mmCIF file of C-alpha atoms and ligand atoms in Angstrom:
data_model
loop_
_atom_site.group_PDB
_atom_site.id
_atom_site.type_symbol
_atom_site.label_atom_id
_atom_site.label_comp_id
_atom_site.label_asym_id
_atom_site.label_seq_id
_atom_site.Cartn_x
_atom_site.Cartn_y
_atom_site.Cartn_z
ATOM 1 C CA MET A 1 -17.722 8.713 6.259
ATOM 2 C CA SER A 2 -15.427 6.674 8.407
ATOM 3 C CA ALA A 3 -11.832 7.640 8.976
ATOM 4 C CA TRP A 4 -8.984 5.860 7.300
ATOM 5 C CA GLU A 5 -6.324 4.675 9.695
ATOM 6 C CA CYS A 6 -2.711 4.083 8.828
ATOM 7 C CA ASP A 7 -1.902 0.565 9.967
ATOM 8 C CA ILE A 8 1.828 0.565 9.309
ATOM 9 C CA ASP A 9 3.633 -0.512 12.464
ATOM 10 C CA ASP A 10 2.046 1.337 15.382
ATOM 11 C CA CYS A 11 1.295 4.515 13.484
ATOM 12 C CA GLY A 12 -2.471 4.632 13.911
ATOM 13 C CA LYS A 13 -2.851 8.114 12.420
ATOM 14 C CA GLN A 14 -6.303 8.794 11.070
ATOM 15 C CA PHE A 15 -7.234 10.623 7.926
ATOM 16 C CA GLY A 16 -10.464 12.022 6.598
ATOM 17 C CA SER A 17 -9.826 10.690 3.127
ATOM 18 C CA VAL A 18 -8.153 7.640 1.745
ATOM 19 C CA GLU A 19 -6.058 9.819 -0.554
ATOM 20 C CA ASP A 20 -4.582 11.612 2.468
ATOM 21 C CA ALA A 21 -3.837 8.263 4.087
ATOM 22 C CA ILE A 22 -1.989 6.956 1.029
ATOM 23 C CA VAL A 23 0.027 10.163 0.619
ATOM 24 C CA HIS A 24 0.971 9.892 4.289
ATOM 25 C CA GLN A 25 2.013 6.247 3.957
ATOM 26 C CA THR A 26 4.061 6.992 0.886
ATOM 27 C CA THR A 27 5.848 10.098 2.120
ATOM 28 C CA GLU A 28 6.180 9.648 5.869
ATOM 29 C CA HIS A 29 7.015 5.990 6.186
ATOM 30 C CA GLU A 30 10.217 4.330 5.083
ATOM 31 C CA ARG A 31 10.043 2.529 1.801
ATOM 32 C CA ARG A 32 10.594 -1.170 2.091
ATOM 33 C CA GLU A 33 12.091 -3.855 -0.010
ATOM 34 C CA CYS A 34 9.721 -6.358 -1.545
ATOM 35 C CA GLU A 35 10.566 -9.748 -0.088
ATOM 36 C CA VAL A 36 9.772 -11.449 -3.365
ATOM 37 C CA CYS A 37 11.739 -9.440 -5.925
ATOM 38 C CA GLY A 38 13.782 -6.926 -3.924
ATOM 39 C CA SER A 39 12.169 -3.820 -5.471
ATOM 40 C CA VAL A 40 11.940 -0.880 -3.103
ATOM 41 C CA VAL A 41 8.320 0.210 -2.863
ATOM 42 C CA PRO A 42 6.439 2.701 -0.695
ATOM 43 C CA ASP A 43 4.884 1.044 2.335
ATOM 44 C CA GLY A 44 1.133 0.766 2.769
ATOM 45 C CA TYR A 45 -1.230 0.592 -0.172
ATOM 46 C CA PHE A 46 1.478 0.703 -2.827
ATOM 47 C CA ALA A 47 3.340 -2.174 -1.177
ATOM 48 C CA ILE A 48 0.171 -4.257 -1.184
ATOM 49 C CA ARG A 49 -0.600 -3.362 -4.773
ATOM 50 C CA HIS A 50 2.927 -4.219 -5.815
ATOM 51 C CA ALA A 51 2.854 -7.570 -4.044
ATOM 52 C CA PHE A 52 -0.409 -8.705 -5.603
ATOM 53 C CA ASP A 53 -0.070 -7.110 -9.015
ATOM 54 C CA GLU A 54 3.477 -8.250 -9.594
ATOM 55 C CA HIS A 55 3.497 -11.557 -7.791
ATOM 56 C CA SER A 56 1.232 -14.505 -7.311
ATOM 57 C CA ARG A 57 -0.376 -15.303 -3.991
ATOM 58 C CA ALA A 58 1.835 -18.354 -3.741
ATOM 59 C CA GLU A 59 4.986 -16.253 -4.130
ATOM 60 C CA TYR A 60 3.726 -13.829 -1.524
ATOM 61 C CA VAL A 61 2.905 -16.558 0.972
ATOM 62 C CA ARG A 62 6.293 -18.177 0.471
ATOM 63 C CA SER A 63 8.356 -15.018 0.723
ATOM 64 C CA TYR A 64 6.490 -13.371 3.585
ATOM 65 C CA ASP A 65 5.767 -16.566 5.470
ATOM 66 C CA ALA A 66 2.123 -15.503 5.328
ATOM 67 C CA ASP A 67 -1.036 -17.564 5.470
ATOM 68 C CA SER A 68 -4.149 -17.318 3.350
ATOM 69 C CA SER A 69 -5.973 -15.117 5.841
ATOM 70 C CA ALA A 70 -3.117 -12.586 5.712
ATOM 71 C CA VAL A 71 -3.491 -12.597 1.942
ATOM 72 C CA ARG A 72 -7.236 -12.095 2.187
ATOM 73 C CA VAL A 73 -6.872 -9.157 4.588
ATOM 74 C CA ARG A 74 -4.469 -7.422 2.214
ATOM 75 C CA GLU A 75 -6.580 -8.084 -0.846
ATOM 76 C CA GLN A 76 -9.539 -6.650 1.014
ATOM 77 C CA VAL A 77 -7.580 -3.511 1.925
ATOM 78 C CA ARG A 78 -6.527 -3.132 -1.690
ATOM 79 C CA ASP A 79 -10.101 -3.532 -2.933
ATOM 80 C CA GLU A 80 -11.456 -1.047 -0.386
ATOM 81 C CA VAL A 81 -8.797 1.488 -1.263
ATOM 82 C CA GLU A 82 -9.350 1.090 -4.976
ATOM 83 C CA GLU A 83 -13.069 1.486 -4.556
ATOM 84 C CA ALA A 84 -12.721 4.634 -2.461
ATOM 85 C CA ALA A 85 -9.606 6.353 -3.735
ATOM 86 C CA ASP A 86 -9.007 8.556 -6.712
ATOM 87 C CA LEU A 87 -5.597 7.064 -7.357
ATOM 88 C CA LYS A 88 -4.802 9.461 -10.155
ATOM 89 C CA SER A 89 -5.124 12.377 -7.767
ATOM 90 C CA VAL A 90 -2.897 10.549 -5.283
ATOM 91 C CA VAL A 91 -0.220 10.044 -7.915
ATOM 92 C CA ASP A 92 -0.528 13.675 -9.021
ATOM 93 C CA ARG A 93 -0.097 14.862 -5.436
ATOM 94 C CA LEU A 94 2.915 12.624 -4.937
ATOM 95 C CA ASP A 95 4.416 13.919 -8.164
ATOM 96 C CA GLU A 96 4.121 17.442 -6.837
ATOM 97 C CA LEU A 97 5.696 16.504 -3.520
ATOM 98 C CA ASP A 98 8.784 14.950 -4.970
ATOM 99 C CA GLY A 99 9.938 14.029 -8.400
ATOM 100 C CA SER A 100 10.789 10.465 -7.545
ATOM 101 C CA GLU A 101 9.258 7.670 -9.497
ATOM 102 C CA LEU A 102 6.479 5.457 -8.261
ATOM 103 C CA PRO A 103 6.159 1.805 -9.081
HETATM 104 ZN ZN1 LIG B 1 1.384 6.111 9.233
HETATM 105 ZN ZN1 LIG B 2 8.124 -7.556 -5.700
#
């Protein structure tokens, strides 16, 4: 199985499982404000999921000054994560770590 790498900023940390990578992104990186709606969301996978679940591609492109290939890359990351990850276990682990709410 290939390693999952955190691609936030220059982090580059590698993890043996996608769940570990998401927990890392959510707990060790600053949360950021969504450029579309101003919600504060964990960076990494949850930020991508928020952007594409809550907003249209057009909104994303406009607000982030992104192009369609940037959208495709993020949608691909989301699909890969969702295929590989047990998101319920991620959420359970995050719940144990701190009581704060997730999007
Ligand atoms: Zn990281
Ligand atoms: Zn938003």
